[in-house]
PDB file of N, CA and C in Angstrom:
ATOM      1  N   UNK A   1     124.121  92.609  92.175  1.00  0.00           N
ATOM      2  CA  UNK A   1     124.167  93.776  92.430  1.00  0.00           C
ATOM      3  C   UNK A   1     123.830  94.060  93.843  1.00  0.00           C
ATOM      4  N   UNK A   2     122.857  93.344  94.261  1.00  0.00           N
ATOM      5  CA  UNK A   2     122.600  93.629  95.711  1.00  0.00           C
ATOM      6  C   UNK A   2     123.602  93.289  96.843  1.00  0.00           C
ATOM      7  N   UNK A   3     124.269  92.200  96.486  1.00  0.00           N
ATOM      8  CA  UNK A   3     125.514  91.981  97.458  1.00  0.00           C
ATOM      9  C   UNK A   3     126.580  93.061  97.202  1.00  0.00           C
ATOM     10  N   UNK A   4     126.747  93.539  96.123  1.00  0.00           N
ATOM     11  CA  UNK A   4     127.891  94.560  95.935  1.00  0.00           C
ATOM     12  C   UNK A   4     127.243  95.825  96.681  1.00  0.00           C
ATOM     13  N   UNK A   5     125.957  96.028  96.486  1.00  0.00           N
ATOM     14  CA  UNK A   5     125.495  97.404  97.432  1.00  0.00           C
ATOM     15  C   UNK A   5     125.586  97.249  98.837  1.00  0.00           C
ATOM     16  N   UNK A   6     125.410  96.044  99.252  1.00  0.00           N
ATOM     17  CA  UNK A   6     125.425  95.586 100.755  1.00  0.00           C
ATOM     18  C   UNK A   6     126.678  95.547 101.208  1.00  0.00           C
ATOM     19  N   UNK A   7     127.717  95.326 100.246  1.00  0.00           N
ATOM     20  CA  UNK A   7     129.153  95.161 100.748  1.00  0.00           C
ATOM     21  C   UNK A   7     129.686  96.614 101.005  1.00  0.00           C
ATOM     22  N   UNK A   8     129.059  97.327 100.220  1.00  0.00           N
ATOM     23  CA  UNK A   8     129.596  98.897 100.297  1.00  0.00           C
ATOM     24  C   UNK A   8     128.768  99.706 101.233  1.00  0.00           C
ATOM     25  N   UNK A   9     127.755  98.989 102.288  1.00  0.00           N
ATOM     26  CA  UNK A   9     127.275  99.503 103.201  1.00  0.00           C
ATOM     27  C   UNK A   9     125.982 100.228 102.844  1.00  0.00           C
ATOM     28  N   UNK A  10     125.479 100.085 101.636  1.00  0.00           N
ATOM     29  CA  UNK A  10     124.350 100.828 101.504  1.00  0.00           C
ATOM     30  C   UNK A  10     122.932 100.068 101.620  1.00  0.00           C
ATOM     31  N   UNK A  11     121.950 100.522 102.132  1.00  0.00           N
ATOM     32  CA  UNK A  11     120.481  99.890 102.256  1.00  0.00           C
ATOM     33  C   UNK A  11     119.978 100.114 100.978  1.00  0.00           C
ATOM     34  N   UNK A  12     118.949  99.505 100.797  1.00  0.00           N
ATOM     35  CA  UNK A  12     118.235  99.659  99.449  1.00  0.00           C
ATOM     36  C   UNK A  12     117.759 101.129  99.234  1.00  0.00           C
ATOM     37  N   UNK A  13     117.186 101.804 100.170  1.00  0.00           N
ATOM     38  CA  UNK A  13     116.717 103.225 100.142  1.00  0.00           C
ATOM     39  C   UNK A  13     117.788 104.278  99.859  1.00  0.00           C
ATOM     40  N   UNK A  14     118.766 104.011 100.744  1.00  0.00           N
ATOM     41  CA  UNK A  14     120.012 104.798 100.609  1.00  0.00           C
ATOM     42  C   UNK A  14     120.844 104.830  99.087  1.00  0.00           C
ATOM     43  N   UNK A  15     120.723 103.818  98.734  1.00  0.00           N
ATOM     44  CA  UNK A  15     121.542 103.507  97.298  1.00  0.00           C
ATOM     45  C   UNK A  15     120.603 104.197  96.169  1.00  0.00           C
ATOM     46  N   UNK A  16     119.356 103.637  96.404  1.00  0.00           N
ATOM     47  CA  UNK A  16     118.409 104.319  95.251  1.00  0.00           C
ATOM     48  C   UNK A  16     118.441 105.911  95.521  1.00  0.00           C
ATOM     49  N   UNK A  17     118.429 106.410  96.507  1.00  0.00           N
ATOM     50  CA  UNK A  17     118.535 107.912  96.577  1.00  0.00           C
ATOM     51  C   UNK A  17     119.774 108.420  95.971  1.00  0.00           C
ATOM     52  N   UNK A  18     120.923 107.771  96.362  1.00  0.00           N
ATOM     53  CA  UNK A  18     122.129 108.173  95.826  1.00  0.00           C
ATOM     54  C   UNK A  18     122.314 108.091  94.213  1.00  0.00           C
ATOM     55  N   UNK A  19     121.476 106.939  93.541  1.00  0.00           N
ATOM     56  CA  UNK A  19     121.520 106.591  92.354  1.00  0.00           C
ATOM     57  C   UNK A  19     120.248 107.529  91.440  1.00  0.00           C
ATOM     58  N   UNK A  20     119.744 108.252  92.275  1.00  0.00           N
ATOM     59  CA  UNK A  20     118.515 109.132  91.903  1.00  0.00           C
ATOM     60  C   UNK A  20     117.415 108.290  91.185  1.00  0.00           C
ATOM     61  N   UNK A  21     117.046 107.188  91.720  1.00  0.00           N
ATOM     62  CA  UNK A  21     115.999 106.160  91.386  1.00  0.00           C
ATOM     63  C   UNK A  21     115.029 105.863  92.337  1.00  0.00           C
ATOM     64  N   UNK A  22     113.795 105.418  92.103  1.00  0.00           N
ATOM     65  CA  UNK A  22     113.151 104.895  93.081  1.00  0.00           C
ATOM     66  C   UNK A  22     113.249 103.817  93.958  1.00  0.00           C
ATOM     67  N   UNK A  23     113.262 103.649  95.074  1.00  0.00           N
ATOM     68  CA  UNK A  23     113.884 102.249  95.696  1.00  0.00           C
ATOM     69  C   UNK A  23     112.892 101.002  95.274  1.00  0.00           C
ATOM     70  N   UNK A  24     111.636 101.161  94.972  1.00  0.00           N
ATOM     71  CA  UNK A  24     110.852  99.917  94.311  1.00  0.00           C
ATOM     72  C   UNK A  24     111.503  99.636  93.139  1.00  0.00           C
ATOM     73  N   UNK A  25     111.944 100.487  92.373  1.00  0.00           N
ATOM     74  CA  UNK A  25     112.570 100.228  91.110  1.00  0.00           C
ATOM     75  C   UNK A  25     113.773  99.757  91.175  1.00  0.00           C
ATOM     76  N   UNK A  26     114.717 100.098  92.155  1.00  0.00           N
ATOM     77  CA  UNK A  26     115.994  99.452  92.458  1.00  0.00           C
ATOM     78  C   UNK A  26     115.812  97.961  92.757  1.00  0.00           C
ATOM     79  N   UNK A  27     114.788  97.727  93.638  1.00  0.00           N
ATOM     80  CA  UNK A  27     114.532  96.241  94.172  1.00  0.00           C
ATOM     81  C   UNK A  27     114.078  95.546  92.841  1.00  0.00           C
ATOM     82  N   UNK A  28     113.388  95.845  91.890  1.00  0.00           N
ATOM     83  CA  UNK A  28     112.845  95.246  90.725  1.00  0.00           C
ATOM     84  C   UNK A  28     114.178  95.023  89.970  1.00  0.00           C
ATOM     85  N   UNK A  29     114.906  95.893  89.790  1.00  0.00           N
ATOM     86  CA  UNK A  29     116.276  95.775  88.974  1.00  0.00           C
ATOM     87  C   UNK A  29     116.978  94.470  89.631  1.00  0.00           C
ATOM     88  N   UNK A  30     117.265  94.639  90.907  1.00  0.00           N
ATOM     89  CA  UNK A  30     118.016  93.696  91.764  1.00  0.00           C
ATOM     90  C   UNK A  30     117.499  92.536  91.553  1.00  0.00           C
ATOM     91  N   UNK A  31     116.213  92.061  91.403  1.00  0.00           N
ATOM     92  CA  UNK A  31     115.485  90.949  91.519  1.00  0.00           C
ATOM     93  C   UNK A  31     115.464  90.414  90.034  1.00  0.00           C
ATOM     94  N   UNK A  32     115.906  91.168  89.019  1.00  0.00           N
ATOM     95  CA  UNK A  32     115.805  90.817  87.718  1.00  0.00           C
ATOM     96  C   UNK A  32     114.495  90.801  86.925  1.00  0.00           C
ATOM     97  N   UNK A  33     113.601  91.862  87.621  1.00  0.00           N
ATOM     98  CA  UNK A  33     112.366  92.022  87.071  1.00  0.00           C
ATOM     99  C   UNK A  33     112.171  93.240  86.081  1.00  0.00           C
ATOM    100  N   UNK A  34     113.080  93.948  86.042  1.00  0.00           N
ATOM    101  CA  UNK A  34     113.195  95.074  85.285  1.00  0.00           C
ATOM    102  C   UNK A  34     114.458  95.320  84.642  1.00  0.00           C
ATOM    103  N   UNK A  35     114.554  95.831  83.405  1.00  0.00           N
ATOM    104  CA  UNK A  35     115.832  96.066  82.754  1.00  0.00           C
ATOM    105  C   UNK A  35     116.112  97.752  83.002  1.00  0.00           C
ATOM    106  N   UNK A  36     117.022  98.147  83.718  1.00  0.00           N
ATOM    107  CA  UNK A  36     117.183  99.750  83.610  1.00  0.00           C
ATOM    108  C   UNK A  36     117.671 100.309  82.370  1.00  0.00           C
ATOM    109  N   UNK A  37     117.336 101.645  82.371  1.00  0.00           N
ATOM    110  CA  UNK A  37     117.776 102.461  81.115  1.00  0.00           C
ATOM    111  C   UNK A  37     119.402 102.479  81.406  1.00  0.00           C
ATOM    112  N   UNK A  38     120.140 102.729  80.322  1.00  0.00           N
ATOM    113  CA  UNK A  38     121.592 102.902  80.320  1.00  0.00           C
ATOM    114  C   UNK A  38     122.005 103.928  81.273  1.00  0.00           C
ATOM    115  N   UNK A  39     121.401 105.085  81.292  1.00  0.00           N
ATOM    116  CA  UNK A  39     121.908 106.152  82.277  1.00  0.00           C
ATOM    117  C   UNK A  39     121.801 105.591  83.685  1.00  0.00           C
ATOM    118  N   UNK A  40     120.567 104.790  83.889  1.00  0.00           N
ATOM    119  CA  UNK A  40     120.587 104.196  85.375  1.00  0.00           C
ATOM    120  C   UNK A  40     121.543 103.297  85.477  1.00  0.00           C
ATOM    121  N   UNK A  41     121.883 102.502  84.708  1.00  0.00           N
ATOM    122  CA  UNK A  41     122.858 101.564  84.945  1.00  0.00           C
ATOM    123  C   UNK A  41     124.287 102.340  85.031  1.00  0.00           C
ATOM    124  N   UNK A  42     124.464 103.309  84.405  1.00  0.00           N
ATOM    125  CA  UNK A  42     125.717 104.060  84.642  1.00  0.00           C
ATOM    126  C   UNK A  42     125.755 104.692  85.888  1.00  0.00           C
ATOM    127  N   UNK A  43     124.756 105.129  86.464  1.00  0.00           N
ATOM    128  CA  UNK A  43     124.769 105.690  87.847  1.00  0.00           C
ATOM    129  C   UNK A  43     124.948 104.628  88.765  1.00  0.00           C
ATOM    130  N   UNK A  44     124.417 103.344  88.635  1.00  0.00           N
ATOM    131  CA  UNK A  44     124.577 102.304  89.680  1.00  0.00           C
ATOM    132  C   UNK A  44     126.085 101.666  89.536  1.00  0.00           C
ATOM    133  N   UNK A  45     126.537 101.656  88.313  1.00  0.00           N
ATOM    134  CA  UNK A  45     127.838 101.121  88.355  1.00  0.00           C
ATOM    135  C   UNK A  45     128.762 102.121  88.971  1.00  0.00           C
ATOM    136  N   UNK A  46     128.695 103.430  88.667  1.00  0.00           N
ATOM    137  CA  UNK A  46     129.586 104.486  89.169  1.00  0.00           C
ATOM    138  C   UNK A  46     129.394 104.293  90.972  1.00  0.00           C
ATOM    139  N   UNK A  47     128.338 104.094  91.372  1.00  0.00           N
ATOM    140  CA  UNK A  47     128.102 103.979  92.940  1.00  0.00           C
ATOM    141  C   UNK A  47     128.725 102.716  93.396  1.00  0.00           C
ATOM    142  N   UNK A  48     128.769 101.644  92.624  1.00  0.00           N
ATOM    143  CA  UNK A  48     129.253 100.316  93.049  1.00  0.00           C
ATOM    144  C   UNK A  48     130.835 100.373  92.697  1.00  0.00           C
ATOM    145  N   UNK A  49     131.365 101.128  91.943  1.00  0.00           N
ATOM    146  CA  UNK A  49     132.788 101.196  91.569  1.00  0.00           C
ATOM    147  C   UNK A  49     133.151 100.245  90.772  1.00  0.00           C
ATOM    148  N   UNK A  50     132.140  99.886  89.686  1.00  0.00           N
ATOM    149  CA  UNK A  50     132.594  98.886  88.786  1.00  0.00           C
ATOM    150  C   UNK A  50     132.062  99.472  87.203  1.00  0.00           C
ATOM    151  N   UNK A  51     132.307  98.490  86.359  1.00  0.00           N
ATOM    152  CA  UNK A  51     131.640  98.841  84.872  1.00  0.00           C
ATOM    153  C   UNK A  51     130.424  98.295  84.697  1.00  0.00           C
ATOM    154  N   UNK A  52     129.549  98.942  83.642  1.00  0.00           N
ATOM    155  CA  UNK A  52     128.242  98.441  83.430  1.00  0.00           C
ATOM    156  C   UNK A  52     128.291  96.811  82.956  1.00  0.00           C
ATOM    157  N   UNK A  53     129.270  96.593  82.191  1.00  0.00           N
ATOM    158  CA  UNK A  53     129.234  95.241  81.795  1.00  0.00           C
ATOM    159  C   UNK A  53     129.354  94.206  82.823  1.00  0.00           C
ATOM    160  N   UNK A  54     129.953  94.761  83.886  1.00  0.00           N
ATOM    161  CA  UNK A  54     130.286  93.683  85.046  1.00  0.00           C
ATOM    162  C   UNK A  54     128.734  93.467  85.640  1.00  0.00           C
ATOM    163  N   UNK A  55     128.013  94.454  85.752  1.00  0.00           N
ATOM    164  CA  UNK A  55     126.622  94.344  86.512  1.00  0.00           C
ATOM    165  C   UNK A  55     125.725  93.608  85.509  1.00  0.00           C
ATOM    166  N   UNK A  56     125.820  93.722  84.178  1.00  0.00           N
ATOM    167  CA  UNK A  56     124.969  92.944  83.285  1.00  0.00           C
ATOM    168  C   UNK A  56     125.622  91.638  83.208  1.00  0.00           C
ATOM    169  N   UNK A  57     126.827  91.227  83.445  1.00  0.00           N
ATOM    170  CA  UNK A  57     127.218  89.892  83.424  1.00  0.00           C
ATOM    171  C   UNK A  57     126.734  89.159  84.679  1.00  0.00           C
ATOM    172  N   UNK A  58     126.573  89.770  85.759  1.00  0.00           N
ATOM    173  CA  UNK A  58     126.152  89.308  87.031  1.00  0.00           C
ATOM    174  C   UNK A  58     124.717  89.100  86.958  1.00  0.00           C
ATOM    175  N   UNK A  59     124.025  89.922  86.399  1.00  0.00           N
ATOM    176  CA  UNK A  59     122.485  89.854  86.119  1.00  0.00           C
ATOM    177  C   UNK A  59     122.173  88.580  85.305  1.00  0.00           C
ATOM    178  N   UNK A  60     122.995  88.465  84.371  1.00  0.00           N
ATOM    179  CA  UNK A  60     122.633  87.352  83.481  1.00  0.00           C
ATOM    180  C   UNK A  60     123.115  85.800  84.028  1.00  0.00           C
ATOM    181  N   UNK A  61     124.048  86.037  84.847  1.00  0.00           N
ATOM    182  CA  UNK A  61     124.360  84.669  85.545  1.00  0.00           C
ATOM    183  C   UNK A  61     123.376  84.424  86.732  1.00  0.00           C
ATOM    184  N   UNK A  62     122.946  85.400  87.351  1.00  0.00           N
ATOM    185  CA  UNK A  62     121.808  85.286  88.363  1.00  0.00           C
ATOM    186  C   UNK A  62     120.552  84.854  87.847  1.00  0.00           C
ATOM    187  N   UNK A  63     120.220  85.416  86.646  1.00  0.00           N
ATOM    188  CA  UNK A  63     118.952  84.845  85.933  1.00  0.00           C
ATOM    189  C   UNK A  63     119.205  83.575  85.539  1.00  0.00           C
ATOM    190  N   UNK A  64     120.223  83.190  85.003  1.00  0.00           N
ATOM    191  CA  UNK A  64     120.439  81.807  84.578  1.00  0.00           C
ATOM    192  C   UNK A  64     120.457  80.716  85.723  1.00  0.00           C
ATOM    193  N   UNK A  65     120.931  81.192  86.784  1.00  0.00           N
ATOM    194  CA  UNK A  65     120.776  80.323  87.980  1.00  0.00           C
ATOM    195  C   UNK A  65     119.269  80.078  88.206  1.00  0.00           C
ATOM    196  N   UNK A  66     118.699  81.055  88.185  1.00  0.00           N
ATOM    197  CA  UNK A  66     117.084  80.959  88.611  1.00  0.00           C
ATOM    198  C   UNK A  66     116.463  80.099  87.508  1.00  0.00           C
ATOM    199  N   UNK A  67     116.673  80.068  86.251  1.00  0.00           N
ATOM    200  CA  UNK A  67     116.105  79.460  85.365  1.00  0.00           C
ATOM    201  C   UNK A  67     116.404  77.939  85.369  1.00  0.00           C
ATOM    202  N   UNK A  68     117.560  77.651  85.835  1.00  0.00           N
ATOM    203  CA  UNK A  68     118.207  76.159  85.890  1.00  0.00           C
ATOM    204  C   UNK A  68     117.633  75.409  87.132  1.00  0.00           C
TER     205      UNK A  68
END
């Protein structure tokens, strides 16, 4: 998610503001420390131009890499 955000030219604070969430919360979501509510995921997906399932898949793959 972080890579996609950065590829679209968003900084952490700017993206969080556009998604109507706290930047600290967004940071924890990106690091896999928090699981966002469905409505937050929908806003993030809309801003990234992708589907919620795409974000969820990426988060799962990232967490799997960290565990292994």
